[in-house]
Amino acid sequence: MFGRLRSIGRRTTSEGTEGRARETAGKERKRTYNLFEAAAVYVAACAEDDQERIDEAAAWVSPEALSFGVNELACRAVVALARERDESPQAVARALLGLPAASPAGP
């Protein structure tokens, strides 16, 4: 009796494994992308004016996730440049956008 159960178990396991192998053999596995990876590719493609890559990266994640990733990338880039230039993040952000320096806040 136990021998039968073992052979059934082995057969079921091997059939399951073979079934999964058949399912994935003919299909290309769809890669999942991290939202920050999508944001990095999207921003780089925008900088290079590569519409094909922009569209590709935009399809990897939801628009909300992409927006969050782009925002996070922008914040990190401004902070890194501010440290490198020994300036405030506000001054760097305004300079990158071609805006005049902000006037100091009065009392």
Short mmCIF file of N, CA and C in Angstrom, two decimals:
data_model
loop_
_atom_site.label_atom_id
_atom_site.label_comp_id
_atom_site.label_asym_id
_atom_site.label_seq_id
_atom_site.Cartn_x
_atom_site.Cartn_y
_atom_site.Cartn_z
N MET A 1 0.81 -1.20 0.00
CA MET A 1 0.00 0.00 0.00
C MET A 1 0.86 1.26 0.00
N PHE A 2 1.86 1.30 0.89
CA PHE A 2 2.73 2.48 0.94
C PHE A 2 3.55 2.61 -0.33
N GLY A 3 3.90 1.48 -0.92
CA GLY A 3 4.62 1.51 -2.18
C GLY A 3 3.79 2.16 -3.28
N ARG A 4 2.50 1.86 -3.29
CA ARG A 4 1.60 2.47 -4.27
C ARG A 4 1.51 3.98 -4.08
N LEU A 5 1.38 4.41 -2.81
CA LEU A 5 1.29 5.83 -2.52
C LEU A 5 2.56 6.57 -2.95
N ARG A 6 3.71 5.93 -2.68
CA ARG A 6 4.97 6.55 -3.10
C ARG A 6 5.05 6.66 -4.61
N SER A 7 4.65 5.63 -5.32
CA SER A 7 4.73 5.69 -6.78
C SER A 7 3.75 6.71 -7.34
N ILE A 8 2.58 6.83 -6.74
CA ILE A 8 1.62 7.85 -7.17
C ILE A 8 2.19 9.23 -6.89
N GLY A 9 2.77 9.40 -5.72
CA GLY A 9 3.38 10.68 -5.37
C GLY A 9 4.50 11.05 -6.33
N ARG A 10 5.34 10.07 -6.66
CA ARG A 10 6.44 10.34 -7.60
C ARG A 10 5.90 10.70 -8.97
N ARG A 11 4.89 9.97 -9.42
CA ARG A 11 4.32 10.22 -10.73
C ARG A 11 3.68 11.62 -10.79
N THR A 12 2.95 11.96 -9.74
CA THR A 12 2.30 13.28 -9.70
C THR A 12 3.34 14.39 -9.68
N THR A 13 4.38 14.20 -8.89
CA THR A 13 5.44 15.21 -8.82
C THR A 13 6.14 15.35 -10.16
N SER A 14 6.48 14.23 -10.80
CA SER A 14 7.17 14.33 -12.08
C SER A 14 6.25 14.89 -13.16
N GLU A 15 4.96 14.53 -13.13
CA GLU A 15 4.03 15.09 -14.10
C GLU A 15 3.87 16.58 -13.91
N GLY A 16 3.82 17.01 -12.65
CA GLY A 16 3.70 18.44 -12.36
C GLY A 16 4.91 19.19 -12.84
N THR A 17 6.09 18.64 -12.61
CA THR A 17 7.33 19.27 -13.05
C THR A 17 7.38 19.33 -14.57
N GLU A 18 7.00 18.22 -15.22
CA GLU A 18 7.01 18.19 -16.68
C GLU A 18 5.99 19.16 -17.25
N GLY A 19 4.82 19.25 -16.60
CA GLY A 19 3.79 20.17 -17.06
C GLY A 19 4.26 21.62 -16.98
N ARG A 20 4.91 21.96 -15.88
CA ARG A 20 5.43 23.33 -15.73
C ARG A 20 6.53 23.59 -16.75
N ALA A 21 7.36 22.59 -17.00
CA ALA A 21 8.43 22.75 -17.99
C ALA A 21 7.84 22.98 -19.38
N ARG A 22 6.77 22.22 -19.70
CA ARG A 22 6.13 22.40 -21.00
C ARG A 22 5.50 23.78 -21.12
N GLU A 23 4.90 24.27 -20.03
CA GLU A 23 4.25 25.58 -20.06
C GLU A 23 5.25 26.69 -20.34
N THR A 24 6.43 26.59 -19.72
CA THR A 24 7.41 27.67 -19.87
C THR A 24 8.35 27.46 -21.05
N ALA A 25 8.39 26.26 -21.60
CA ALA A 25 9.33 25.98 -22.69
C ALA A 25 9.01 26.82 -23.93
N GLY A 26 7.74 26.91 -24.29
CA GLY A 26 7.37 27.63 -25.50
C GLY A 26 7.19 29.12 -25.28
N LYS A 27 7.12 29.54 -24.04
CA LYS A 27 6.86 30.94 -23.76
C LYS A 27 8.11 31.61 -23.20
N GLU A 28 8.29 32.83 -23.61
CA GLU A 28 9.39 33.61 -23.04
C GLU A 28 8.91 34.14 -21.70
N ARG A 29 9.71 34.00 -20.69
CA ARG A 29 9.33 34.49 -19.37
C ARG A 29 9.26 36.00 -19.39
N LYS A 30 8.18 36.53 -18.85
CA LYS A 30 8.02 37.98 -18.79
C LYS A 30 8.80 38.49 -17.59
N ARG A 31 9.66 39.42 -17.82
CA ARG A 31 10.49 39.98 -16.77
C ARG A 31 9.71 41.03 -15.99
N THR A 32 9.88 41.03 -14.70
CA THR A 32 9.27 42.08 -13.89
C THR A 32 10.31 43.14 -13.61
N TYR A 33 9.88 44.38 -13.68
CA TYR A 33 10.80 45.49 -13.51
C TYR A 33 10.53 46.22 -12.22
N ASN A 34 11.57 46.64 -11.59
CA ASN A 34 11.53 47.45 -10.40
C ASN A 34 11.14 48.86 -10.83
N LEU A 35 10.34 49.55 -10.02
CA LEU A 35 9.89 50.89 -10.42
C LEU A 35 11.05 51.86 -10.55
N PHE A 36 12.11 51.68 -9.76
CA PHE A 36 13.26 52.57 -9.88
C PHE A 36 14.05 52.29 -11.15
N GLU A 37 14.09 51.03 -11.56
CA GLU A 37 14.74 50.68 -12.83
C GLU A 37 13.97 51.31 -13.98
N ALA A 38 12.65 51.22 -13.92
CA ALA A 38 11.81 51.82 -14.96
C ALA A 38 12.02 53.33 -15.00
N ALA A 39 12.08 53.95 -13.82
CA ALA A 39 12.28 55.41 -13.76
C ALA A 39 13.64 55.80 -14.33
N ALA A 40 14.67 55.04 -14.01
CA ALA A 40 16.01 55.36 -14.52
C ALA A 40 16.06 55.26 -16.04
N VAL A 41 15.48 54.20 -16.59
CA VAL A 41 15.47 54.04 -18.04
C VAL A 41 14.62 55.14 -18.69
N TYR A 42 13.49 55.44 -18.07
CA TYR A 42 12.58 56.46 -18.60
C TYR A 42 13.25 57.83 -18.65
N VAL A 43 13.88 58.23 -17.55
CA VAL A 43 14.53 59.55 -17.49
C VAL A 43 15.71 59.61 -18.45
N ALA A 44 16.52 58.56 -18.49
CA ALA A 44 17.66 58.54 -19.41
C ALA A 44 17.17 58.62 -20.87
N ALA A 45 16.09 57.90 -21.17
CA ALA A 45 15.54 57.94 -22.53
C ALA A 45 15.00 59.33 -22.86
N CYS A 46 14.38 59.98 -21.88
CA CYS A 46 13.90 61.35 -22.10
C CYS A 46 15.07 62.28 -22.38
N ALA A 47 16.16 62.12 -21.63
CA ALA A 47 17.34 62.96 -21.82
C ALA A 47 17.96 62.75 -23.20
N GLU A 48 17.85 61.51 -23.72
CA GLU A 48 18.42 61.18 -25.03
C GLU A 48 17.39 61.32 -26.15
N ASP A 49 16.16 61.73 -25.81
CA ASP A 49 15.07 61.89 -26.77
C ASP A 49 14.83 60.60 -27.55
N ASP A 50 14.80 59.47 -26.81
CA ASP A 50 14.59 58.15 -27.41
C ASP A 50 13.16 57.70 -27.12
N GLN A 51 12.24 58.03 -28.00
CA GLN A 51 10.81 57.77 -27.78
C GLN A 51 10.50 56.29 -27.61
N GLU A 52 11.21 55.45 -28.34
CA GLU A 52 10.97 54.01 -28.24
C GLU A 52 11.26 53.50 -26.83
N ARG A 53 12.38 53.91 -26.26
CA ARG A 53 12.74 53.50 -24.89
C ARG A 53 11.82 54.15 -23.86
N ILE A 54 11.39 55.38 -24.12
CA ILE A 54 10.44 56.05 -23.22
C ILE A 54 9.17 55.22 -23.13
N ASP A 55 8.63 54.84 -24.27
CA ASP A 55 7.40 54.04 -24.31
C ASP A 55 7.60 52.67 -23.65
N GLU A 56 8.75 52.07 -23.90
CA GLU A 56 9.05 50.76 -23.33
C GLU A 56 9.09 50.84 -21.80
N ALA A 57 9.84 51.79 -21.27
CA ALA A 57 9.97 51.92 -19.81
C ALA A 57 8.63 52.29 -19.18
N ALA A 58 7.85 53.11 -19.85
CA ALA A 58 6.55 53.52 -19.32
C ALA A 58 5.59 52.34 -19.22
N ALA A 59 5.80 51.32 -20.02
CA ALA A 59 4.93 50.14 -20.00
C ALA A 59 5.33 49.15 -18.90
N TRP A 60 6.49 49.29 -18.31
CA TRP A 60 6.96 48.34 -17.31
C TRP A 60 6.21 48.42 -15.99
N VAL A 61 5.78 49.60 -15.61
CA VAL A 61 5.11 49.80 -14.33
C VAL A 61 3.90 50.70 -14.53
N SER A 62 3.10 50.84 -13.50
CA SER A 62 1.92 51.71 -13.60
C SER A 62 2.37 53.17 -13.70
N PRO A 63 1.54 54.02 -14.25
CA PRO A 63 1.89 55.45 -14.33
C PRO A 63 2.18 56.06 -12.95
N GLU A 64 1.44 55.63 -11.94
CA GLU A 64 1.66 56.14 -10.59
C GLU A 64 3.04 55.73 -10.06
N ALA A 65 3.39 54.47 -10.28
CA ALA A 65 4.69 53.98 -9.83
C ALA A 65 5.81 54.69 -10.58
N LEU A 66 5.64 54.88 -11.88
CA LEU A 66 6.66 55.58 -12.67
C LEU A 66 6.82 57.00 -12.17
N SER A 67 5.72 57.67 -11.90
CA SER A 67 5.78 59.03 -11.38
C SER A 67 6.53 59.09 -10.05
N PHE A 68 6.24 58.15 -9.17
CA PHE A 68 6.94 58.09 -7.89
C PHE A 68 8.43 57.87 -8.11
N GLY A 69 8.78 56.95 -8.99
CA GLY A 69 10.19 56.65 -9.26
C GLY A 69 10.93 57.83 -9.86
N VAL A 70 10.29 58.52 -10.79
CA VAL A 70 10.91 59.70 -11.42
C VAL A 70 11.11 60.79 -10.37
N ASN A 71 10.12 60.98 -9.51
CA ASN A 71 10.24 61.98 -8.44
C ASN A 71 11.39 61.63 -7.51
N GLU A 72 11.49 60.37 -7.13
CA GLU A 72 12.57 59.94 -6.23
C GLU A 72 13.94 60.13 -6.90
N LEU A 73 14.03 59.80 -8.18
CA LEU A 73 15.27 59.99 -8.92
C LEU A 73 15.65 61.46 -8.98
N ALA A 74 14.68 62.34 -9.23
CA ALA A 74 14.94 63.78 -9.27
C ALA A 74 15.45 64.28 -7.92
N CYS A 75 14.80 63.85 -6.86
CA CYS A 75 15.24 64.27 -5.51
C CYS A 75 16.67 63.83 -5.23
N ARG A 76 16.95 62.58 -5.53
CA ARG A 76 18.31 62.06 -5.27
C ARG A 76 19.35 62.77 -6.13
N ALA A 77 19.00 63.06 -7.37
CA ALA A 77 19.94 63.75 -8.27
C ALA A 77 20.23 65.17 -7.77
N VAL A 78 19.19 65.88 -7.35
CA VAL A 78 19.37 67.24 -6.86
C VAL A 78 20.20 67.24 -5.58
N VAL A 79 19.94 66.32 -4.68
CA VAL A 79 20.71 66.24 -3.44
C VAL A 79 22.18 65.92 -3.76
N ALA A 80 22.42 64.98 -4.67
CA ALA A 80 23.80 64.62 -5.03
C ALA A 80 24.53 65.81 -5.66
N LEU A 81 23.87 66.51 -6.58
CA LEU A 81 24.50 67.69 -7.19
C LEU A 81 24.72 68.80 -6.17
N ALA A 82 23.79 68.97 -5.26
CA ALA A 82 23.94 70.02 -4.24
C ALA A 82 25.16 69.73 -3.36
N ARG A 83 25.34 68.48 -2.99
CA ARG A 83 26.52 68.11 -2.19
C ARG A 83 27.80 68.34 -2.99
N GLU A 84 27.76 67.92 -4.26
CA GLU A 84 28.94 68.06 -5.12
C GLU A 84 29.32 69.53 -5.32
N ARG A 85 28.32 70.38 -5.47
CA ARG A 85 28.55 71.81 -5.73
C ARG A 85 28.63 72.64 -4.45
N ASP A 86 28.35 72.02 -3.32
CA ASP A 86 28.30 72.71 -2.03
C ASP A 86 27.30 73.86 -2.08
N GLU A 87 26.12 73.55 -2.61
CA GLU A 87 25.03 74.51 -2.70
C GLU A 87 23.78 73.88 -2.09
N SER A 88 22.76 74.69 -1.93
CA SER A 88 21.50 74.14 -1.40
C SER A 88 20.76 73.39 -2.51
N PRO A 89 19.96 72.39 -2.15
CA PRO A 89 19.16 71.70 -3.16
C PRO A 89 18.24 72.66 -3.93
N GLN A 90 17.71 73.68 -3.26
CA GLN A 90 16.85 74.64 -3.94
C GLN A 90 17.63 75.40 -5.02
N ALA A 91 18.84 75.82 -4.70
CA ALA A 91 19.66 76.56 -5.67
C ALA A 91 19.98 75.67 -6.88
N VAL A 92 20.30 74.42 -6.62
CA VAL A 92 20.63 73.49 -7.70
C VAL A 92 19.39 73.23 -8.57
N ALA A 93 18.24 72.98 -7.94
CA ALA A 93 17.02 72.71 -8.70
C ALA A 93 16.65 73.91 -9.58
N ARG A 94 16.75 75.10 -9.03
CA ARG A 94 16.43 76.30 -9.81
C ARG A 94 17.41 76.47 -10.96
N ALA A 95 18.70 76.22 -10.71
CA ALA A 95 19.70 76.34 -11.77
C ALA A 95 19.46 75.33 -12.88
N LEU A 96 19.11 74.09 -12.51
CA LEU A 96 18.84 73.06 -13.52
C LEU A 96 17.65 73.42 -14.40
N LEU A 97 16.70 74.11 -13.83
CA LEU A 97 15.51 74.51 -14.59
C LEU A 97 15.65 75.86 -15.27
N GLY A 98 16.82 76.51 -15.07
CA GLY A 98 17.06 77.80 -15.69
C GLY A 98 16.29 78.93 -15.03
N LEU A 99 15.96 78.77 -13.77
CA LEU A 99 15.23 79.80 -13.04
C LEU A 99 16.21 80.71 -12.33
N PRO A 100 15.86 81.97 -12.11
CA PRO A 100 16.74 82.84 -11.38
C PRO A 100 16.86 82.38 -9.92
N ALA A 101 17.96 82.76 -9.31
CA ALA A 101 18.16 82.39 -7.90
C ALA A 101 17.03 82.98 -7.07
N ALA A 102 16.60 82.22 -6.09
CA ALA A 102 15.52 82.68 -5.23
C ALA A 102 16.02 83.81 -4.34
N SER A 103 15.19 84.81 -4.16
CA SER A 103 15.57 85.91 -3.27
C SER A 103 15.41 85.41 -1.83
N PRO A 104 16.31 85.85 -0.97
CA PRO A 104 16.21 85.39 0.42
C PRO A 104 14.90 85.86 1.04
N ALA A 105 14.34 85.02 1.88
CA ALA A 105 13.08 85.36 2.54
C ALA A 105 13.32 86.47 3.54
N GLY A 106 12.49 87.46 3.50
CA GLY A 106 12.61 88.60 4.43
C GLY A 106 11.93 88.31 5.74
N PRO A 107 12.29 89.12 6.77
CA PRO A 107 11.67 88.88 8.09
C PRO A 107 10.23 89.24 8.12
#
